[in-house]
CSV table of C-alpha atoms in Angstrom, one decimal:
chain,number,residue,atom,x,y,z
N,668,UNK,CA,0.0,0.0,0.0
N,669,UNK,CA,1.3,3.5,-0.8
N,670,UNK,CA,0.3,5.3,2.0
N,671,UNK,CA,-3.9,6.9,2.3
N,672,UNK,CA,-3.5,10.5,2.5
N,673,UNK,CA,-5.1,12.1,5.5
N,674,UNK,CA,-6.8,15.2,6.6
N,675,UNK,CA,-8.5,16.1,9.6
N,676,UNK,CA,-11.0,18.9,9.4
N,677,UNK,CA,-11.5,20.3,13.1
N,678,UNK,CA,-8.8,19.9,15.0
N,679,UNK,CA,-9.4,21.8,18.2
N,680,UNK,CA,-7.7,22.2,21.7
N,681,UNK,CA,-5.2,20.0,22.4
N,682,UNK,CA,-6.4,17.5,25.1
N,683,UNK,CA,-9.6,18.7,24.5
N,684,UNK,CA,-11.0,18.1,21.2
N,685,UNK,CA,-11.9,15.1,19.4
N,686,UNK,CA,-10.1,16.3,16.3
N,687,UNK,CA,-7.4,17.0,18.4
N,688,UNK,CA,-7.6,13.4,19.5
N,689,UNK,CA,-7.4,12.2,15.5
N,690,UNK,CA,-4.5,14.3,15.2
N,691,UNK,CA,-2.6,13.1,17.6
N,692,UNK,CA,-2.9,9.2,17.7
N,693,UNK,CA,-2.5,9.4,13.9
N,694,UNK,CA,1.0,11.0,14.5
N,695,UNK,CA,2.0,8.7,17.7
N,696,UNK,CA,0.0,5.6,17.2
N,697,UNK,CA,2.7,2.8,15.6
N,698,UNK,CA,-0.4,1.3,13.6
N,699,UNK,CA,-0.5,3.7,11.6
N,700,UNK,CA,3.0,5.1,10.9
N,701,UNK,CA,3.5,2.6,7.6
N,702,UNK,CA,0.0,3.3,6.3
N,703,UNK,CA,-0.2,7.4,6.0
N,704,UNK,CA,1.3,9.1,2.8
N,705,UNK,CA,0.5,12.9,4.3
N,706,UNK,CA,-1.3,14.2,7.3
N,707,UNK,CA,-2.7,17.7,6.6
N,708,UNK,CA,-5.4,19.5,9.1
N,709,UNK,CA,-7.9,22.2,8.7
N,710,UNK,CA,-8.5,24.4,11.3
N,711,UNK,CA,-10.8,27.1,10.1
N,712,UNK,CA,-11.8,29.0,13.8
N,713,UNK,CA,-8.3,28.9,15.6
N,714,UNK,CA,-6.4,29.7,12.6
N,715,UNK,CA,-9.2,32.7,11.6
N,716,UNK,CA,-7.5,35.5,13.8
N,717,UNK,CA,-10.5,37.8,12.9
N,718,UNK,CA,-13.0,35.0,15.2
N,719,UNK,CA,-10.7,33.4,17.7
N,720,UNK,CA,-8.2,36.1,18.2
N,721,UNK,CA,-9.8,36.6,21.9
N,722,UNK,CA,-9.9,32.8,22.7
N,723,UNK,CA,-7.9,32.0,25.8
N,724,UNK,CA,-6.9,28.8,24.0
N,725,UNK,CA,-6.1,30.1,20.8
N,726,UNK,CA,-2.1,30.1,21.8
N,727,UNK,CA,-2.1,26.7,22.8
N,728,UNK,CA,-3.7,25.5,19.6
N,729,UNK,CA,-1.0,27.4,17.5
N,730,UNK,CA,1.6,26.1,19.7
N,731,UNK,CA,0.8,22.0,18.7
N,732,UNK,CA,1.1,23.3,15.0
N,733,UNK,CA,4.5,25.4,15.9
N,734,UNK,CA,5.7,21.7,17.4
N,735,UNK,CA,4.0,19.5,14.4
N,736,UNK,CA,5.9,21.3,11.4
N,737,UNK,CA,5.9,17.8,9.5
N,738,UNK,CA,1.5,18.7,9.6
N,739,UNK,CA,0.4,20.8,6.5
N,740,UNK,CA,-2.3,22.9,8.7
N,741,UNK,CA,-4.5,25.5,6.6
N,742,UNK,CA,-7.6,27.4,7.4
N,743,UNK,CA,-9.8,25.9,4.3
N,744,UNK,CA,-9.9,22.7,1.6
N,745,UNK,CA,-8.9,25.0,-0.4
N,746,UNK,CA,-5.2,25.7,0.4
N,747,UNK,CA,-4.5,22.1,1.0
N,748,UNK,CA,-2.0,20.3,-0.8
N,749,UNK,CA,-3.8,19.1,-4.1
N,750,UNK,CA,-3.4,15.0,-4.0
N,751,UNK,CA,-1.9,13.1,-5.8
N,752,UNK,CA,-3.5,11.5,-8.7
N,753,UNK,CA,-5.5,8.4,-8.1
N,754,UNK,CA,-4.7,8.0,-4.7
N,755,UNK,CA,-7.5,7.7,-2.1
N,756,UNK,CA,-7.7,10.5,0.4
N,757,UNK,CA,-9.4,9.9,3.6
N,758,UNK,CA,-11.1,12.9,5.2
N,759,UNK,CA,-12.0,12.8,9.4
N,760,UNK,CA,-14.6,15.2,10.1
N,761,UNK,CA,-14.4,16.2,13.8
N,762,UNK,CA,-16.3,19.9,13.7
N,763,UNK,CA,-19.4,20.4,15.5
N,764,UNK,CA,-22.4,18.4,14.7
N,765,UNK,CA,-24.4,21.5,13.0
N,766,UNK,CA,-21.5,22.2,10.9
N,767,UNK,CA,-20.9,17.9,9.6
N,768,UNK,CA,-22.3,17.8,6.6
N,769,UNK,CA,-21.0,21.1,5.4
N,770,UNK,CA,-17.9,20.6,6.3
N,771,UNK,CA,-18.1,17.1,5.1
N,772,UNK,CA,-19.2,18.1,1.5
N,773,UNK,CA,-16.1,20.9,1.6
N,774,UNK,CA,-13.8,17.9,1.7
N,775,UNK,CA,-14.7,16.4,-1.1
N,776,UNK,CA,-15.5,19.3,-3.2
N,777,UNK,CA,-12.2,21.4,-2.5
N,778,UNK,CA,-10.2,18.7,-0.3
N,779,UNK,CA,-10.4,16.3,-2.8
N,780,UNK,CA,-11.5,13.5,-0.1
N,781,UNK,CA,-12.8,10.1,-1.7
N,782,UNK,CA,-13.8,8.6,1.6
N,783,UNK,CA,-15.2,9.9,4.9
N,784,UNK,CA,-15.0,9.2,8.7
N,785,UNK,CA,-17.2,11.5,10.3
N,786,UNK,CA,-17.8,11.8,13.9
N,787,UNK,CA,-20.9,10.7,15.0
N,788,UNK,CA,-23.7,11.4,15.1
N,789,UNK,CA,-23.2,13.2,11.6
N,790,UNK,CA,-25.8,15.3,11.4
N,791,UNK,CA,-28.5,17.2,13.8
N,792,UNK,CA,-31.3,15.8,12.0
N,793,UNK,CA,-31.6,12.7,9.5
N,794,UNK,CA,-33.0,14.8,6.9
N,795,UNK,CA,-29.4,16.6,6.8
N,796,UNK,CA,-27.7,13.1,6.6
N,797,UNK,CA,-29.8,12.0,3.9
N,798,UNK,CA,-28.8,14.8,2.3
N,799,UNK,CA,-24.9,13.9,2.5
N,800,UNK,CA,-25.6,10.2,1.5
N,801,UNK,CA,-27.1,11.7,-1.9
N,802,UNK,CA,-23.8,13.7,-2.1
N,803,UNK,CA,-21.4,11.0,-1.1
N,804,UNK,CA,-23.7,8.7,-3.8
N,805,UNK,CA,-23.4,11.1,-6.5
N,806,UNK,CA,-19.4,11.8,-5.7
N,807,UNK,CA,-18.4,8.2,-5.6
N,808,UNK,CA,-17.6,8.6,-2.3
N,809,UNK,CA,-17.5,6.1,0.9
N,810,UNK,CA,-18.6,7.3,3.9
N,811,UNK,CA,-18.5,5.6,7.7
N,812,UNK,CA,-19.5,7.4,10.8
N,813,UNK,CA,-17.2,7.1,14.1
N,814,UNK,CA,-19.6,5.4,16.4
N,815,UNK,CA,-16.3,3.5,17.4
N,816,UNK,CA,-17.8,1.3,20.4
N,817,UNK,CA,-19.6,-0.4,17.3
N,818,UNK,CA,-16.4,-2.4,16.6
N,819,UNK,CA,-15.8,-2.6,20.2
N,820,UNK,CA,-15.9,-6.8,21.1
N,821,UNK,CA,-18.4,-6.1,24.1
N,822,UNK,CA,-21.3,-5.6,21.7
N,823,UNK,CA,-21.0,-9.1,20.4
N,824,UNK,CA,-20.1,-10.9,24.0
N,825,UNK,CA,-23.0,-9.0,25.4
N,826,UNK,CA,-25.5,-11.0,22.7
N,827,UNK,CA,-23.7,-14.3,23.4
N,828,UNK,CA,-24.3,-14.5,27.0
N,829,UNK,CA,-28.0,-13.2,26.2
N,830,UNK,CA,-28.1,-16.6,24.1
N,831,UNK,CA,-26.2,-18.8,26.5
N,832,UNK,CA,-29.1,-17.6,29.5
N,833,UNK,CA,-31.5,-18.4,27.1
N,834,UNK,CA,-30.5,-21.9,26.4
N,835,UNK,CA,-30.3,-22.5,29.7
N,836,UNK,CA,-34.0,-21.5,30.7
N,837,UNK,CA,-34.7,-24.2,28.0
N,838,UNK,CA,-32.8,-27.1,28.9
N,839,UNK,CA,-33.8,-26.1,32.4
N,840,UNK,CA,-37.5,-26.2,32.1
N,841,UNK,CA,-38.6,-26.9,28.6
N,842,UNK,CA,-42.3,-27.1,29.4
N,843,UNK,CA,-42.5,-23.9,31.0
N,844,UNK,CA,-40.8,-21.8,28.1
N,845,UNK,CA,-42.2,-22.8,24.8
N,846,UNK,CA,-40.5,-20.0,23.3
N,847,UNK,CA,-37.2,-17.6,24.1
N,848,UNK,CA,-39.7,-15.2,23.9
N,849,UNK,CA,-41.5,-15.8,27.2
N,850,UNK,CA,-38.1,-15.3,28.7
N,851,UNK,CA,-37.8,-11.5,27.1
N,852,UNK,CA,-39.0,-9.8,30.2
N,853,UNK,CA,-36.2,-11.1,32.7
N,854,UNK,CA,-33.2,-10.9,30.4
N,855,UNK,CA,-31.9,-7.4,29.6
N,856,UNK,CA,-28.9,-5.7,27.9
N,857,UNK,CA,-27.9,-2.3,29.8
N,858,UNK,CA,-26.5,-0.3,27.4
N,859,UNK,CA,-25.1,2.8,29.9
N,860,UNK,CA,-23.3,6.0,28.8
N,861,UNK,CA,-22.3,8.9,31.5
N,862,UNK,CA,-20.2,11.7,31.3
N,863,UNK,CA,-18.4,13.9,34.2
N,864,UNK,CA,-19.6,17.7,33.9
N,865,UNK,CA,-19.9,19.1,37.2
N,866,UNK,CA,-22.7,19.5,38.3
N,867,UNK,CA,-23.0,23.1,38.7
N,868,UNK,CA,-25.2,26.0,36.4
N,869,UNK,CA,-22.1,27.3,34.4
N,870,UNK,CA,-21.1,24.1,33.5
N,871,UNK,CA,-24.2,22.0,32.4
N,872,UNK,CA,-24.9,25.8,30.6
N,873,UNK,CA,-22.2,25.3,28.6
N,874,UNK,CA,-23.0,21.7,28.2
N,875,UNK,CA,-26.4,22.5,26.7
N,876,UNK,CA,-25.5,24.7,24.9
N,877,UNK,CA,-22.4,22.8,22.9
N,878,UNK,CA,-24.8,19.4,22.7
N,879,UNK,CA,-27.8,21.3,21.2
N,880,UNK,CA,-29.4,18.0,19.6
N,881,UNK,CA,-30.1,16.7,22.8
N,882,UNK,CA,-28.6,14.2,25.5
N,883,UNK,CA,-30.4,11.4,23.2
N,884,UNK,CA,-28.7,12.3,20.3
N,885,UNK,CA,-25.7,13.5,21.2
N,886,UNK,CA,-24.7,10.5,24.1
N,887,UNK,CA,-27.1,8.0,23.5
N,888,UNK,CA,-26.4,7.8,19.8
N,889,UNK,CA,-23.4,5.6,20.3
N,890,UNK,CA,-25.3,3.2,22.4
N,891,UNK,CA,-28.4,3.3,19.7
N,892,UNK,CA,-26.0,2.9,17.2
N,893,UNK,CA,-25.1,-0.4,18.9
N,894,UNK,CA,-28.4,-1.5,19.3
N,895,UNK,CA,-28.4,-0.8,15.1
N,896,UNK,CA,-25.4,-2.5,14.1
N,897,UNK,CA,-26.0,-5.7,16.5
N,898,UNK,CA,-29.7,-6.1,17.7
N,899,UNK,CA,-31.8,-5.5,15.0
N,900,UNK,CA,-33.0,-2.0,16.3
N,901,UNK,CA,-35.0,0.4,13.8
N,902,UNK,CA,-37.1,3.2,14.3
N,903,UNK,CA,-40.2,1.3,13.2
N,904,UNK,CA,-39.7,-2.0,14.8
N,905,UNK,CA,-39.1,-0.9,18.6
N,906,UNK,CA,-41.9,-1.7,20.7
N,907,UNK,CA,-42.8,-1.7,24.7
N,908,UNK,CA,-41.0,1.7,25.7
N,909,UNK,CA,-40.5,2.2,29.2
N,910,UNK,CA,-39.4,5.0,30.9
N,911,UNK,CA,-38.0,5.4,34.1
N,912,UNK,CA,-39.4,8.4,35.2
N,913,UNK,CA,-37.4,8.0,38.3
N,914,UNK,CA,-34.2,7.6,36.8
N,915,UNK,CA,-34.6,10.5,34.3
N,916,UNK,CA,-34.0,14.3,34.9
N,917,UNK,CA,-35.1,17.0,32.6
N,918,UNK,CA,-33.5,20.4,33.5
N,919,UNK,CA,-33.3,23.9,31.7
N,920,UNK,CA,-29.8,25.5,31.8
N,921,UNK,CA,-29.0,28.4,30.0
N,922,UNK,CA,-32.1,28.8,28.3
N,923,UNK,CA,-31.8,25.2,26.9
N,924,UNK,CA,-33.9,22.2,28.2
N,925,UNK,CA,-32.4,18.7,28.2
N,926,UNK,CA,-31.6,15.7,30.0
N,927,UNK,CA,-29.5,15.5,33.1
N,928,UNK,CA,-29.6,11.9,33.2
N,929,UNK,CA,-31.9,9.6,31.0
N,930,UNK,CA,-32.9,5.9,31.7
N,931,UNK,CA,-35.8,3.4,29.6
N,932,UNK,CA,-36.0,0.3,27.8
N,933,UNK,CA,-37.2,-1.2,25.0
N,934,UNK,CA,-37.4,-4.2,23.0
N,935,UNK,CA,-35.7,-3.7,19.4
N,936,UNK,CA,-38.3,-5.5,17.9
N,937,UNK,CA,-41.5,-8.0,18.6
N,938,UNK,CA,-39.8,-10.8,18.3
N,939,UNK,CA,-36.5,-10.4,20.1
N,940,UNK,CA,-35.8,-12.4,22.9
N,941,UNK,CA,-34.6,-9.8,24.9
N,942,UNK,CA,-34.9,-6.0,26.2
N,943,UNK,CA,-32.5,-3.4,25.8
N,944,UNK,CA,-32.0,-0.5,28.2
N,945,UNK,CA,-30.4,2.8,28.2
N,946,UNK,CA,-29.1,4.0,30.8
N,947,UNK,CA,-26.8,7.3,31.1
N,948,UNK,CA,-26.3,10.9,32.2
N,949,UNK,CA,-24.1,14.1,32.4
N,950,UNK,CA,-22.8,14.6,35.8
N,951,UNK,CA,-22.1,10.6,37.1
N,952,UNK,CA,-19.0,9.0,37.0
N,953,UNK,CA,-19.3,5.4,35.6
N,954,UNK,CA,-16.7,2.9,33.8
N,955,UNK,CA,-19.6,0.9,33.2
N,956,UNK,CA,-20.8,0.5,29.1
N,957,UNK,CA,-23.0,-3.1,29.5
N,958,UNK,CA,-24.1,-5.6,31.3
N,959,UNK,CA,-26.4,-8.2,31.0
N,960,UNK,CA,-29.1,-8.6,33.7
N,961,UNK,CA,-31.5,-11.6,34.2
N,962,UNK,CA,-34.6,-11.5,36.9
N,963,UNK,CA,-32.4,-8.5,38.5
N,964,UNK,CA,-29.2,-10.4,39.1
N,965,UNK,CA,-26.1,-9.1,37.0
N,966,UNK,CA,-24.9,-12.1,34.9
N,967,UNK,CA,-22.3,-10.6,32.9
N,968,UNK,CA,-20.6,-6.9,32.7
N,969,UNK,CA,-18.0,-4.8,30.8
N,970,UNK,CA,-16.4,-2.0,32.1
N,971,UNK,CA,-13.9,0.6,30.3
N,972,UNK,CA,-10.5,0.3,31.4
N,973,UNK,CA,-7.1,1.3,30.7
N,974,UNK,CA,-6.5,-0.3,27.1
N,975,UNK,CA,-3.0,-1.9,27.2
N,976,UNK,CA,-2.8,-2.1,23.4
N,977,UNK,CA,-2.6,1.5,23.3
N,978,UNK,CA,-0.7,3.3,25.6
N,979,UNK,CA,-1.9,6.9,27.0
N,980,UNK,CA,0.5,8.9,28.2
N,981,UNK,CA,-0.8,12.3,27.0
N,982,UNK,CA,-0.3,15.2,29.9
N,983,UNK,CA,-3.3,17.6,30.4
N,984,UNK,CA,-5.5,14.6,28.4
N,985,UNK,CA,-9.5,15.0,29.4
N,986,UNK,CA,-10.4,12.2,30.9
N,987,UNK,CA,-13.4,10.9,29.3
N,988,UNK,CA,-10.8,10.0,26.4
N,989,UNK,CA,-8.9,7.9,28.5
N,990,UNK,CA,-11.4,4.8,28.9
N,991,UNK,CA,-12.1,4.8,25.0
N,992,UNK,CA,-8.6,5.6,23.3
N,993,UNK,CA,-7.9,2.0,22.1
N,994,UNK,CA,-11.5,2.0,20.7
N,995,UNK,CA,-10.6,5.5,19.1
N,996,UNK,CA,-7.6,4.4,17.6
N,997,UNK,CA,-9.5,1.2,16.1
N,998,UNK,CA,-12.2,3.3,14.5
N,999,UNK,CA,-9.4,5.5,12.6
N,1000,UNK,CA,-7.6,1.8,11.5
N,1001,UNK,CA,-11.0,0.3,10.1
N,1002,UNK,CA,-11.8,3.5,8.1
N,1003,UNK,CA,-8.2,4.0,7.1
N,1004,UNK,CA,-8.1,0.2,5.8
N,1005,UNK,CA,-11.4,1.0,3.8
N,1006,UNK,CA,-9.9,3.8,2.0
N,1007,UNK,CA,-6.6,1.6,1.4
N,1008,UNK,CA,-8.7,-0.6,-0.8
N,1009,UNK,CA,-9.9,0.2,-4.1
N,1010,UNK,CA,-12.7,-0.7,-5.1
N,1011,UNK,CA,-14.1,-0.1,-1.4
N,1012,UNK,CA,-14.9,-2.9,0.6
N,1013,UNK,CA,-17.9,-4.4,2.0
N,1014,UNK,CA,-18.6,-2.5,5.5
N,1015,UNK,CA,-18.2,-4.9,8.4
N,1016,UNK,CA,-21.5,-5.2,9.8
N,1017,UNK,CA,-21.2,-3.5,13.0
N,1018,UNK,CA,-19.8,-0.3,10.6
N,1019,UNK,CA,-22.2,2.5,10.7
N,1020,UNK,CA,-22.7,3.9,7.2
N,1021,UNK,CA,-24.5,6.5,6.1
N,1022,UNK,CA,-27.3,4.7,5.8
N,1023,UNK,CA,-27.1,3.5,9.5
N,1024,UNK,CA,-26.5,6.3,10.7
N,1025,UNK,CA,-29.8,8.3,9.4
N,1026,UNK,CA,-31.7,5.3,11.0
N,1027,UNK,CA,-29.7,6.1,14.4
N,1028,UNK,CA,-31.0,9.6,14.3
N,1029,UNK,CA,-34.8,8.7,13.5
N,1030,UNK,CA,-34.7,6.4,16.5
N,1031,UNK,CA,-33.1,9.0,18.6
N,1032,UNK,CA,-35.9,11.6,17.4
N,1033,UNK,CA,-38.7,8.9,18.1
N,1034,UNK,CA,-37.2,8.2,21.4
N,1035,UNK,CA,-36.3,12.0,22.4
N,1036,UNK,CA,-39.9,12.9,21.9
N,1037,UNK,CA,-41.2,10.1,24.0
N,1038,UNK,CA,-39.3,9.8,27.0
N,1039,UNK,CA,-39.3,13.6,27.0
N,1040,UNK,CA,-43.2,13.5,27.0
N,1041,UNK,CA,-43.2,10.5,29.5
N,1042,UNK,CA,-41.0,12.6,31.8
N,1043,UNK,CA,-43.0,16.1,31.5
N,1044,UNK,CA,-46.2,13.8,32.2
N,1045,UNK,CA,-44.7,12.5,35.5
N,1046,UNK,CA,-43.7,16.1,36.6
């Protein structure tokens, strides 16, 4: 292989930002040091003088580039390095959600990007990403989405155990359970997702604000996006929604209403023999991502963890990266391996295209505007 040219569009604060993040592995990870041709990054606010000239982080940002002089870093598409001809150029889209697909189309029009890896969830709305997967159609151009616990192993363990419980009811008493079905009710996959703001009004504000499509959306997309890729899950096939009024907060800070934490379940579809449920918030510490839980007893869990294969050793690093930096740098070698191969390859199933990922986002719309009503109703 010749190398996959790179660019990251977003790069951010260092230790900070998910671009930033991108950058970074991609320039210290070992698994990818034979694979990458070029690295270039766009950086079209903390390069813009004229909008981030009074940003207290501004310095720092030009500071990493001052360090990285090996890293072509522009302000547009436009004033990268044209590439070379018939090589495949992968393009990393880590800019706010609003500003995806835009940015995302900019890669390919003036970047001259042939595939995509763009931070989940994509898009606000799944009318915007339906929108992109017309463009990326028309272009010739393949497109993933980083929902990167989808390649993650515990997905697939979780399912397994789910099986091996069910078996087990049937050897045990065959003549009781007719079906897995009957067993649905007492066997359920927790699907759990929390992050560590503080729990104060300036900071949840800001939250808010930066995650304007909602905690559903925004957090629970990568645990939906699981339930996608592996379970069967679609917007018109999920039945019996319960929400745990108890569990769930609904707050306004900042002007902006959203979740504080969030908890229901669900059953993907009629027939699965199993529920899922999603369980997360802002302002909770948790290593916890799964479990599986049958008549209330844990049977099986899976908890984030210092990933040996990947060392961290990043100072000033936030620490929500820490847990998922092996499943980072996994995402990046799946979509770099795509864009390696020409013609593109069959996505692996638990790979989010497109296609997947406007699915993600009508479920997460559905399910936004019920457990939201659910909650207001218990108020």
């Amino acid at each position: 292989m010749e190398g996959v040219e790179v660019v990251v569009l977003g790069c951010g604060v260092p230790g900070l930002s998910m671009g930033w993040v991108h950058v970074h592995q991609l320039l210290t990870q070992p698994i990818f040091s034979d694979d990458i041709h070029s690295l270039q990054v766009v950086e079209p606010f903390f390069l813009d003088e004229s909008v981030s000239g009074g940003c207290a982080d501004r310095d720092r940002v030009l500071a990493y580039f001052a360090n990285n002089p090996d890293i072509n870093c522009v302000q547009g598409c436009s004033d990268l390095t044209p590439p070379r001809p018939g090589s495949s150029r992968l393009g990393i889209i880590a800019v706010r959600t609003c500003d995806a697909v835009a940015a995302s189309k900019t890669a390919v029009t003036e970047g001259g990007c042939t595939h995509l890896y763009v931070e989940k969830p994509g898009a606000v709305d799944a009318a915007d990403l339906e929108d992109l997967q017309r463009f990326c159609a028309l272009h010739g151009v393949v497109a993933v989405l980083g929902y990167c616990r989808n390649g993650e192993r515990f997905a697939l363990d979780a399912r397994a155990k789910v099986q091996e419980l069910l078996g087990a009811i049937q050897r045990e008493a065959p003549s009781e359970v007719e079906s897995a079905q009957e067993a649905a009710p007492n066997i359920v996959i927790e699907l759990q997702h929390f992050n560590t703001f503080p729990r104060t009004d300036e900071a949840l504000a800001e939250c808010f604000a930066r995650n304007s499509e909602g905690f559903v959306k925004n957090t629970f997309s990568h645990d939906i996006a699981i339930a996608v890729g592996h379970y069967g899950l679609t917007a018109d096939s999920f039945c019996d929604l319960e929400v745990d009024t108890g569990r769930s907060e609904l707050a306004v800070f900042g002007g902006n209403r959203d979740f504080v934490s969030c908890s229901f379940s669900l059953r993907p579809h009629a027939a699965c023999p199993f529920r899922l449920r999603f369980d997360g918030g802002r302002c909770r510490k948790s290593d916890l991502v799964a479990n599986v839980v049958r008549c209330g007893e844990e049977e099986w869990r899976f908890e984030l963890g210092a990933d040996s294969t990947f060392k961290v050793d990043v100072e000033g690093l936030a620490s929500y990266f820490v847990p998922q930096w092996g499943a980072y740098v996994r995402g990046k070698r799946m979509a770099l391996d795509l864009a390696a191969a020409l013609p593109a390859p069959r996505h692996p199933k638990s790979v989010l295209d497109l296609r997947g990922g406007v699915e993600v986002l009508h479920i997460a719309n559905k399910l936004s505007q019920l457990v939201t009503a659910a909650c207001l109703a218990a108020i």
